[in-house]
């Protein structure tokens, strides 16, 4: 008697798509490969740029995190690559393309294993082991420049910044921007918060007209009549920061007044004027000669301050107000009552100057300076936007390198050395793990290979030269990497192609975690968009499968698969 197969019931909503098994993992890997192929060509000094067109304009960039973000990827597994590039950008600032490329190569190698019948958990175990070994070797190889003199440390920071800027649109001015990045971070003292460095963009002029301001500067705010009568320069300025609206309309917005006699209306108008004049008198008596507010400062207040030789500006950006607070030592006030000299800030020089077609307010010579502002100049808006992204990466690298003074050779040198080390380790163990670790080592070679290919060199030839150098030369040859300019190999450390060890550590960890995460997903369940039920008592809604107890309602809540 034939064995009866029981019907299998899946409690999923009608229209739900469920894919599973090895085919699902390979499908996810293929989706990730498609994304990697887009950003791969942006890697290195000779990498190409991407032009991404959106509804609000076009973006030209070769920054991995920006490309990934602008692509608007919808595939759930491929979105993991977007997340790791964003995490790398937030944590370190550089290596955003590398982390995506390494993840893609690890998945490519894993795909061959899966097709040959190796289960995903075995691959994940091998990858994690290889990553731990690689990080340990990375730390052992890193060169610590902690004991160097101040001049040597500064030179090290400039070289790390130059290595970052090599692959950017502003590579022709890398020394100029690298020195500016180091100077900007140095101005922050012990507080190495990147938000303390403001970046402002002004179209026009040459890129070498870019300024570094020791202090704060921002574009002239929206101003009312009477603004031009105010003084535009103060030495030893006293600064008052407000989060307060100084306009007549403010009082009537906050209250409701009912009158029985029309003659009372004038007394209400007079009361409003008295309230705002009281605020203005208190501010004028505080001794401040520069008044800045996050909210509007109206025409009455503007003229009032102009008559008393006080400069005012309203509607400041929150970031500008915060950086002014850090630079001048002022405390933001939410009321005009009780303003004491202790809450006022100070700066050696305040002035309003013309920069290109814009007017900017500059606060410089601040004793408590913990801020810096970079004023980027350039031709096209797209160029300035990309210069800003490049500078952000450079600033992040300098900040990280200042905290962690260990560096390694760039240009694919460290990846080749880690690859060699892992291959040697793989020979000392047996079983399937030997194969997985060996292929992890091979995946790391994608960085020098891609650098060579993007430079127009013969990737296979350059890779073979690097393997030979790293295998034969011992400790002296471990820093050989790709010379992208001359399409050959060179000693990256001797040629000052340096990268902070933190960049490589973060990239390896993130890439391995992402690859393991994608390999561990063996089923994807896509739920159809829920429809809102029409109004009605619970249990009687007319939406699809909604509001009904399970098991009722003509089978909408379940699919029955008969064996």
Coordinates of C-alpha atoms in Angstrom, one line a residue:
X1 CA 0.0 0.0 0.0
X2 CA 1.5 3.3 -1.1
X3 CA 2.5 5.6 1.7
X4 CA 0.1 8.6 1.9
X5 CA 1.8 12.0 1.8
X6 CA 0.1 14.5 4.2
X7 CA -0.7 17.9 2.7
X8 CA 1.8 20.6 3.8
X9 CA 0.2 23.8 5.0
X10 CA 2.2 27.1 4.8
X11 CA 0.6 29.9 6.9
X12 CA 1.6 32.7 4.6
X13 CA -0.6 35.4 3.1
X14 CA -1.8 34.9 -0.5
X15 CA 0.8 36.4 -2.9
X16 CA 3.8 35.9 -0.6
X17 CA 6.9 34.9 -2.4
X18 CA 9.3 32.5 -0.5
X19 CA 12.6 31.4 -2.1
X20 CA 14.9 29.1 -0.2
X21 CA 17.9 26.7 -0.4
X22 CA 21.2 26.9 -2.1
X23 CA 19.6 28.5 -5.1
X24 CA 18.6 31.4 -2.9
X25 CA 22.1 32.0 -1.6
X26 CA 23.6 31.9 -5.1
X27 CA 20.8 34.3 -6.3
X28 CA 21.8 36.8 -3.5
X29 CA 25.5 36.4 -4.4
X30 CA 24.7 37.2 -8.1
X31 CA 22.8 40.4 -7.0
X32 CA 25.8 41.5 -4.9
X33 CA 28.2 40.8 -7.9
X34 CA 26.1 43.1 -10.1
X35 CA 26.5 45.9 -7.5
X36 CA 30.3 45.3 -7.1
X37 CA 30.8 45.4 -10.8
X38 CA 29.5 49.0 -10.8
X39 CA 31.9 50.4 -8.1
X40 CA 34.9 48.2 -8.9
X41 CA 36.1 50.5 -11.6
X42 CA 36.3 53.5 -9.2
X43 CA 39.1 51.9 -7.1
X44 CA 42.6 53.6 -7.1
X45 CA 44.2 56.7 -8.4
X46 CA 43.3 55.9 -12.0
X47 CA 39.7 54.8 -11.1
X48 CA 36.9 56.1 -13.2
X49 CA 34.1 58.4 -11.9
X50 CA 30.4 57.7 -12.0
X51 CA 27.7 60.2 -13.1
X52 CA 24.5 59.6 -11.3
X53 CA 21.4 61.5 -12.4
X54 CA 18.6 62.2 -9.9
X55 CA 15.5 64.4 -9.9
X56 CA 17.4 67.2 -8.1
X57 CA 20.5 67.2 -10.4
X58 CA 23.5 65.1 -11.2
X59 CA 26.4 63.8 -9.0
X60 CA 29.9 63.0 -10.4
X61 CA 31.8 61.0 -7.8
X62 CA 34.2 58.0 -7.3
X63 CA 33.6 57.8 -3.6
X64 CA 32.3 54.3 -2.9
X65 CA 29.9 55.2 -0.1
X66 CA 28.3 58.0 -2.2
X67 CA 27.9 55.8 -5.3
X68 CA 26.3 53.0 -3.2
X69 CA 24.0 55.5 -1.5
X70 CA 22.9 57.2 -4.8
X71 CA 22.2 53.9 -6.6
X72 CA 19.0 53.4 -4.6
X73 CA 19.5 49.6 -4.5
X74 CA 16.3 47.7 -3.7
X75 CA 17.5 44.1 -3.5
X76 CA 17.4 43.1 0.2
X77 CA 20.8 41.2 0.1
X78 CA 22.6 43.8 -2.0
X79 CA 21.5 46.5 0.4
X80 CA 23.9 44.9 2.9
X81 CA 26.7 46.2 0.7
X82 CA 25.3 49.7 1.0
X83 CA 25.2 49.4 4.8
X84 CA 28.8 48.3 5.1
X85 CA 30.1 51.0 2.8
X86 CA 28.1 53.6 4.9
X87 CA 29.5 52.1 8.1
X88 CA 33.1 52.2 6.8
X89 CA 32.5 55.9 5.7
X90 CA 31.2 56.8 9.2
X91 CA 33.8 54.9 11.1
X92 CA 37.0 55.6 9.2
X93 CA 36.1 57.8 6.2
X94 CA 38.1 55.9 3.6
X95 CA 38.2 52.4 2.1
X96 CA 34.5 52.5 1.1
X97 CA 35.1 51.0 -2.3
X98 CA 37.7 48.5 -1.0
X99 CA 35.2 47.0 1.5
X100 CA 32.6 46.4 -1.2
X101 CA 35.1 44.9 -3.7
X102 CA 36.6 42.5 -1.0
X103 CA 33.0 41.4 0.0
X104 CA 32.2 40.8 -3.7
X105 CA 35.3 38.7 -4.2
X106 CA 34.7 36.6 -1.0
X107 CA 31.2 35.9 -2.2
X108 CA 32.5 35.0 -5.7
X109 CA 34.8 32.4 -4.2
X110 CA 32.1 31.1 -1.9
X111 CA 29.8 30.6 -5.0
X112 CA 32.2 28.1 -6.4
X113 CA 32.3 26.2 -3.1
X114 CA 28.5 26.1 -3.0
X115 CA 28.2 24.8 -6.5
X116 CA 30.7 22.1 -5.7
X117 CA 28.5 21.0 -2.7
X118 CA 30.2 22.6 0.3
X119 CA 27.6 23.8 2.8
X120 CA 27.5 27.5 3.8
X121 CA 28.3 27.0 7.5
X122 CA 31.7 25.5 6.6
X123 CA 32.5 28.4 4.4
X124 CA 31.5 30.9 7.1
X125 CA 33.6 29.1 9.7
X126 CA 36.7 29.2 7.4
X127 CA 36.2 32.9 6.5
X128 CA 35.9 33.9 10.2
X129 CA 39.1 32.0 11.0
X130 CA 40.9 33.5 8.1
X131 CA 39.7 37.1 9.0
X132 CA 41.0 36.7 12.6
X133 CA 44.4 35.4 11.4
X134 CA 44.6 38.3 8.9
X135 CA 43.8 41.0 11.6
X136 CA 46.4 39.5 13.9
X137 CA 49.0 39.5 11.2
X138 CA 48.0 43.1 10.2
X139 CA 48.6 44.3 13.8
X140 CA 52.0 42.6 13.9
X141 CA 53.1 44.2 10.6
X142 CA 51.8 47.7 11.3
X143 CA 54.5 50.4 11.8
X144 CA 53.9 52.5 14.8
X145 CA 55.1 56.1 14.4
X146 CA 54.2 57.1 18.0
X147 CA 57.7 57.7 19.1
X148 CA 58.5 60.1 16.2
X149 CA 58.9 63.8 16.6
X150 CA 56.1 66.3 16.0
X151 CA 57.5 67.1 12.5
X152 CA 57.7 63.5 11.6
X153 CA 54.1 62.8 12.9
X154 CA 52.8 65.8 10.8
X155 CA 54.6 64.4 7.7
X156 CA 53.1 61.0 8.4
X157 CA 49.6 62.5 8.7
X158 CA 50.1 64.5 5.4
X159 CA 51.2 61.3 3.6
X160 CA 48.1 59.4 4.9
X161 CA 45.9 62.2 3.7
X162 CA 47.7 62.3 0.3
X163 CA 47.2 58.5 -0.1
X164 CA 43.4 59.0 0.4
X165 CA 43.3 62.0 -2.0
X166 CA 45.2 60.1 -4.7
X167 CA 42.1 58.5 -6.0
X168 CA 39.9 61.6 -5.8
X169 CA 38.9 64.2 -8.3
X170 CA 41.2 66.7 -6.5
X171 CA 44.3 64.4 -6.8
X172 CA 46.2 67.1 -8.7
X173 CA 46.1 69.3 -5.6
X174 CA 46.5 66.5 -3.0
X175 CA 49.4 68.1 -1.2
X176 CA 47.5 71.4 -0.9
X177 CA 44.4 69.7 0.5
X178 CA 46.4 67.2 2.7
X179 CA 48.2 70.0 4.5
X180 CA 44.9 71.8 4.9
X181 CA 43.2 68.7 6.4
X182 CA 46.1 68.2 8.9
X183 CA 46.0 71.9 9.9
X184 CA 42.2 71.8 10.4
X185 CA 42.3 68.7 12.6
X186 CA 45.2 70.1 14.6
X187 CA 43.1 73.2 15.4
X188 CA 40.6 71.1 17.2
X189 CA 42.9 70.3 20.1
X190 CA 41.9 67.2 22.1
X191 CA 38.3 67.4 20.9
X192 CA 38.7 65.6 17.5
X193 CA 35.0 65.8 16.5
X194 CA 34.7 66.1 12.7
X195 CA 31.5 68.2 13.2
X196 CA 33.8 70.9 14.6
X197 CA 35.2 71.3 11.0
X198 CA 32.8 73.2 8.9
X199 CA 32.9 73.0 5.1
X200 CA 31.4 75.8 3.1
X201 CA 31.2 76.0 -0.7
X202 CA 31.4 79.1 -2.9
X203 CA 31.2 78.7 -6.7
X204 CA 33.9 80.6 -8.6
X205 CA 37.6 81.1 -8.5
X206 CA 40.3 78.5 -8.6
X207 CA 40.4 75.5 -6.4
X208 CA 43.6 76.8 -4.9
X209 CA 41.7 79.8 -3.6
X210 CA 40.2 77.4 -1.0
X211 CA 40.7 78.9 2.5
X212 CA 41.2 77.4 5.9
X213 CA 39.7 79.7 8.6
X214 CA 41.0 79.3 12.1
X215 CA 37.6 79.8 13.7
X216 CA 34.1 80.0 12.2
X217 CA 32.7 81.6 9.0
X218 CA 29.3 81.3 7.4
X219 CA 27.3 82.9 4.7
X220 CA 25.5 86.2 5.5
X221 CA 22.1 85.3 6.8
X222 CA 18.8 86.7 5.6
X223 CA 18.6 90.3 6.6
X224 CA 16.1 93.1 6.8
X225 CA 16.3 96.8 6.0
X226 CA 18.7 98.6 8.3
X227 CA 21.3 95.8 8.1
X228 CA 23.7 97.9 5.9
X229 CA 23.9 100.6 8.6
X230 CA 25.4 98.1 11.1
X231 CA 29.2 98.0 11.6
X232 CA 30.8 95.1 9.8
X233 CA 34.0 94.8 11.8
X234 CA 34.9 94.5 15.5
X235 CA 38.1 93.8 17.4
X236 CA 37.7 91.9 20.7
X237 CA 34.0 91.4 19.9
X238 CA 31.5 90.3 22.6
X239 CA 29.1 87.7 21.1
X240 CA 25.6 86.9 22.3
X241 CA 24.0 83.7 21.0
X242 CA 20.2 83.4 21.1
X243 CA 17.5 80.9 20.4
X244 CA 14.9 83.6 20.4
X245 CA 12.7 85.4 17.9
X246 CA 13.0 89.2 17.9
X247 CA 9.9 90.1 15.8
X248 CA 6.7 91.9 16.6
X249 CA 4.5 89.1 15.3
X250 CA 5.9 86.7 18.0
X251 CA 3.7 88.0 20.8
X252 CA 0.3 87.7 19.0
X253 CA 1.2 84.1 17.9
X254 CA 1.5 83.0 21.5
X255 CA -1.7 84.5 23.0
X256 CA -5.4 85.1 22.3
X257 CA -6.7 88.5 23.3
X258 CA -10.5 89.3 23.5
X259 CA -11.6 92.9 23.7
X260 CA -15.0 94.5 24.3
X261 CA -14.1 98.1 23.5
X262 CA -12.3 99.1 20.3
X263 CA -10.2 101.7 22.2
X264 CA -8.5 98.8 24.0
X265 CA -6.9 97.7 20.8
X266 CA -4.3 100.4 20.9
X267 CA -3.3 99.4 24.4
X268 CA -2.6 95.8 23.0
X269 CA -0.5 97.2 20.2
X270 CA 1.5 99.3 22.7
X271 CA 2.0 96.3 25.0
X272 CA 3.5 94.3 22.1
X273 CA 5.9 97.1 21.3
X274 CA 6.8 97.4 25.0
X275 CA 7.6 93.7 25.2
X276 CA 9.9 93.7 22.2
X277 CA 11.6 97.0 23.2
X278 CA 12.2 95.5 26.7
X279 CA 13.9 92.5 25.1
X280 CA 16.0 94.7 22.8
X281 CA 17.0 97.1 25.7
X282 CA 18.2 94.1 27.8
X283 CA 20.3 92.8 24.9
X284 CA 21.8 96.2 24.3
X285 CA 22.7 96.6 28.0
X286 CA 24.4 93.2 28.1
X287 CA 27.5 94.7 26.4
X288 CA 27.3 92.4 23.3
X289 CA 28.2 94.0 20.0
X290 CA 27.5 90.9 17.9
X291 CA 24.1 89.2 18.3
X292 CA 23.3 85.9 16.5
X293 CA 20.1 84.0 16.7
X294 CA 18.8 80.7 15.4
X295 CA 15.4 82.3 14.9
X296 CA 14.4 85.5 12.9
X297 CA 15.6 88.9 13.9
X298 CA 13.0 91.3 12.4
X299 CA 13.3 94.7 10.7
X300 CA 12.5 96.6 13.9
X301 CA 15.2 94.8 15.9
X302 CA 17.7 95.2 13.0
X303 CA 17.2 98.9 12.8
X304 CA 17.4 99.2 16.6
X305 CA 20.7 97.4 16.7
X306 CA 22.0 99.4 13.8
X307 CA 21.3 102.7 15.7
X308 CA 23.4 101.3 18.6
X309 CA 26.3 100.1 16.5
X310 CA 25.5 96.4 17.1
X311 CA 25.8 93.7 14.5
X312 CA 23.0 91.2 14.3
X313 CA 22.2 88.1 12.2
X314 CA 19.1 85.8 12.5
X315 CA 18.1 82.4 11.1
X316 CA 21.5 80.8 11.6
X317 CA 22.0 77.2 10.8
X318 CA 22.1 75.0 13.9
X319 CA 25.6 73.7 12.9
X320 CA 26.9 77.2 12.5
X321 CA 25.5 78.3 15.9
X322 CA 27.0 75.3 17.6
X323 CA 30.5 75.8 16.0
X324 CA 30.3 79.5 16.9
X325 CA 29.6 78.5 20.5
X326 CA 32.6 76.2 20.6
X327 CA 34.9 78.8 19.1
X328 CA 33.9 81.8 21.2
X329 CA 32.8 80.1 24.4
X330 CA 29.4 81.8 24.4
X331 CA 26.3 80.1 25.9
X332 CA 23.1 80.0 23.8
X333 CA 20.3 81.9 25.6
X334 CA 16.6 81.3 25.2
X335 CA 15.5 84.5 26.9
X336 CA 16.6 88.1 27.1
X337 CA 16.2 88.1 30.9
X338 CA 19.3 87.7 33.1
X339 CA 22.0 87.9 30.5
X340 CA 25.3 88.2 32.4
X341 CA 28.9 88.8 31.0
X342 CA 29.7 85.1 31.7
X343 CA 27.4 83.9 29.0
X344 CA 28.9 86.2 26.3
X345 CA 31.5 84.8 23.9
X346 CA 34.6 86.6 22.6
X347 CA 36.8 86.6 19.6
X348 CA 39.8 88.7 18.6
X349 CA 38.3 89.8 15.3
X350 CA 34.9 89.7 13.7
X351 CA 34.4 91.0 10.1
X352 CA 32.1 90.5 7.2
X353 CA 34.0 90.0 3.9
X354 CA 33.1 89.3 0.3
X355 CA 34.0 85.8 -1.0
X356 CA 33.2 85.3 -4.6
X357 CA 29.6 86.4 -5.1
X358 CA 28.7 85.9 -1.5
X359 CA 29.3 87.8 1.8
X360 CA 30.6 85.8 4.7
X361 CA 30.9 86.5 8.4
X362 CA 34.3 85.6 9.9
X363 CA 35.0 84.9 13.6
X364 CA 38.8 84.6 14.0
X365 CA 41.6 84.9 16.6
X366 CA 39.4 83.1 19.2
X367 CA 41.3 82.1 22.3
X368 CA 39.1 79.1 22.9
X369 CA 39.2 77.9 19.3
X370 CA 38.1 74.3 18.9
X371 CA 36.8 74.8 15.4
X372 CA 38.0 75.3 11.9
X373 CA 36.2 76.1 8.7
X374 CA 37.2 75.2 5.1
X375 CA 35.9 77.5 2.4
X376 CA 36.0 75.5 -0.9
X377 CA 36.3 77.4 -4.2
X378 CA 36.1 76.0 -7.7
X379 CA 34.3 76.2 -11.0
X380 CA 31.4 73.8 -11.5
X381 CA 29.1 73.0 -8.6
X382 CA 29.6 69.2 -9.2
X383 CA 33.4 69.7 -8.8
X384 CA 32.9 71.6 -5.5
X385 CA 30.6 68.9 -4.2
X386 CA 33.1 66.2 -5.0
X387 CA 35.9 68.2 -3.5
X388 CA 33.8 68.4 -0.3
X389 CA 33.4 64.6 -0.3
X390 CA 37.1 64.1 -0.9
X391 CA 38.0 66.6 2.0
X392 CA 35.6 64.8 4.3
X393 CA 37.5 61.5 3.7
X394 CA 40.8 63.2 4.1
X395 CA 39.7 64.8 7.4
X396 CA 38.4 61.5 8.8
X397 CA 41.7 59.7 7.9
X398 CA 43.8 62.4 9.6
X399 CA 41.6 62.3 12.7
X400 CA 41.9 58.5 12.9
X401 CA 45.6 58.5 12.2
X402 CA 46.2 61.1 14.9
X403 CA 44.5 58.8 17.5
X404 CA 46.0 55.6 16.1
X405 CA 49.5 56.2 14.8
X406 CA 50.0 52.8 13.2
X407 CA 50.3 52.7 9.4
X408 CA 50.7 50.1 6.7
X409 CA 51.7 50.2 3.1
X410 CA 49.0 51.0 0.6
X411 CA 48.7 50.1 -3.1
X412 CA 47.6 46.6 -2.4
X413 CA 50.9 45.8 -0.5
X414 CA 49.2 44.8 2.7
X415 CA 46.6 42.7 1.0
X416 CA 49.4 40.8 -0.9
X417 CA 51.3 40.1 2.3
X418 CA 48.2 38.9 4.2
X419 CA 47.3 36.7 1.2
X420 CA 50.8 35.1 1.3
X421 CA 50.6 34.6 5.0
X422 CA 47.2 32.9 4.8
X423 CA 48.3 30.6 2.0
X424 CA 51.3 29.5 4.2
X425 CA 49.0 29.0 7.1
X426 CA 46.5 26.9 5.0
X427 CA 49.3 24.4 4.2
X428 CA 49.7 23.6 7.9
X429 CA 46.1 22.5 8.4
X430 CA 44.0 19.8 6.8
X431 CA 40.4 19.3 5.7
X432 CA 37.9 21.6 4.1
X433 CA 39.1 24.6 6.1
X434 CA 42.4 24.5 4.3
X435 CA 40.6 25.1 1.0
X436 CA 38.3 27.9 2.4
X437 CA 41.2 29.8 4.0
X438 CA 43.3 29.4 0.8
X439 CA 40.5 31.0 -1.2
X440 CA 40.0 33.8 1.3
X441 CA 43.7 34.5 0.7
X442 CA 43.0 34.5 -3.1
X443 CA 40.1 36.9 -2.6
X444 CA 42.4 39.5 -1.0
X445 CA 44.4 39.7 -4.2
X446 CA 41.4 41.4 -5.8
X447 CA 42.6 44.8 -4.5
X448 CA 46.0 44.8 -6.3
X449 CA 44.5 43.2 -9.3
X450 CA 41.8 45.8 -9.6
X451 CA 44.2 48.7 -9.0
X452 CA 46.4 47.3 -11.8
X453 CA 43.5 46.9 -14.2
X454 CA 42.1 50.3 -13.5
X455 CA 45.5 51.8 -14.2
X456 CA 45.6 50.1 -17.6
X457 CA 48.3 47.6 -16.7
X458 CA 48.3 43.8 -17.3
X459 CA 46.7 42.7 -14.0
X460 CA 47.9 39.1 -14.2
X461 CA 51.5 40.2 -14.9
X462 CA 51.6 42.7 -12.1
X463 CA 50.0 40.2 -9.7
X464 CA 52.6 37.6 -10.6
X465 CA 55.4 40.1 -10.0
X466 CA 53.9 41.0 -6.6
X467 CA 53.6 37.3 -5.6
X468 CA 57.2 36.8 -6.5
X469 CA 58.4 39.8 -4.5
X470 CA 56.4 38.9 -1.4
X471 CA 57.4 35.2 -1.6
X472 CA 61.2 35.7 -2.1
X473 CA 62.2 39.0 -0.6
X474 CA 61.4 38.3 3.0
X475 CA 60.7 41.3 5.4
X476 CA 62.2 43.8 2.9
X477 CA 59.8 42.9 0.2
X478 CA 56.6 42.8 2.2
X479 CA 55.6 46.4 1.3
X480 CA 55.6 45.9 -2.5
X481 CA 52.4 47.1 -4.1
X482 CA 51.0 48.4 -7.4
X483 CA 52.5 51.6 -8.8
X484 CA 49.4 52.9 -10.5
X485 CA 51.1 55.8 -12.3
X486 CA 53.9 53.7 -14.0
X487 CA 51.9 50.5 -14.3
X488 CA 54.5 48.4 -12.4
X489 CA 55.3 47.4 -8.9
X490 CA 57.0 49.5 -6.2
X491 CA 57.8 49.6 -2.5
X492 CA 54.7 51.4 -1.2
X493 CA 56.3 52.3 2.1
X494 CA 59.4 53.8 0.6
X495 CA 57.2 55.8 -1.8
X496 CA 55.1 57.1 1.1
X497 CA 51.9 55.3 0.0
X498 CA 50.7 54.9 3.6
X499 CA 47.3 54.1 5.0
X500 CA 46.2 54.0 8.7
X501 CA 46.0 50.4 9.9
X502 CA 42.5 51.2 11.1
X503 CA 41.2 51.5 7.5
X504 CA 42.4 48.0 6.7
X505 CA 41.2 46.5 9.9
X506 CA 37.7 47.9 9.6
X507 CA 37.5 46.9 5.9
X508 CA 38.5 43.3 6.5
X509 CA 36.2 42.9 9.5
X510 CA 33.2 44.6 7.7
X511 CA 33.8 42.6 4.4
X512 CA 34.0 39.3 6.2
X513 CA 30.9 40.0 8.3
X514 CA 28.9 41.0 5.3
X515 CA 30.0 38.0 3.3
X516 CA 29.1 35.6 6.2
X517 CA 25.8 37.4 6.7
X518 CA 24.8 37.0 3.0
X519 CA 26.0 33.3 3.0
X520 CA 23.9 32.6 6.1
X521 CA 20.6 33.7 4.4
X522 CA 19.0 30.6 2.9
X523 CA 15.4 31.9 2.6
X524 CA 13.9 35.2 1.5
X525 CA 10.2 35.9 2.3
X526 CA 8.6 38.8 0.5
X527 CA 5.2 39.9 1.9
X528 CA 2.9 41.7 -0.5
X529 CA 1.9 45.2 0.5
X530 CA -0.9 45.1 3.1
X531 CA -4.1 46.7 2.1
X532 CA -5.9 48.9 4.7
X533 CA -9.2 47.3 5.8
X534 CA -12.3 49.4 5.4
X535 CA -13.8 50.8 8.6
X536 CA -15.9 48.4 10.5
X537 CA -15.9 46.3 13.7
X538 CA -12.9 44.0 14.4
X539 CA -13.3 40.8 12.6
X540 CA -15.6 42.2 9.9
X541 CA -13.1 44.3 7.9
X542 CA -13.3 44.0 4.1
X543 CA -9.5 44.0 3.5
X544 CA -7.7 41.0 2.0
X545 CA -7.3 38.5 4.8
X546 CA -7.4 41.2 7.4
X547 CA -9.7 41.3 10.4
X548 CA -10.6 37.7 10.1
X549 CA -9.7 34.9 12.5
X550 CA -7.2 32.4 11.1
X551 CA -8.8 29.5 9.3
X552 CA -11.9 31.4 8.3
X553 CA -12.6 33.5 5.2
X554 CA -12.3 31.3 2.2
X555 CA -8.7 30.3 2.5
X556 CA -7.2 33.8 2.0
X557 CA -4.9 33.4 5.0
X558 CA -3.2 30.1 3.9
X559 CA -2.0 28.2 1.0
X560 CA -2.4 24.4 0.9
X561 CA 0.2 22.4 -1.0
X562 CA -1.0 18.8 -1.6
X563 CA 1.6 16.1 -1.9

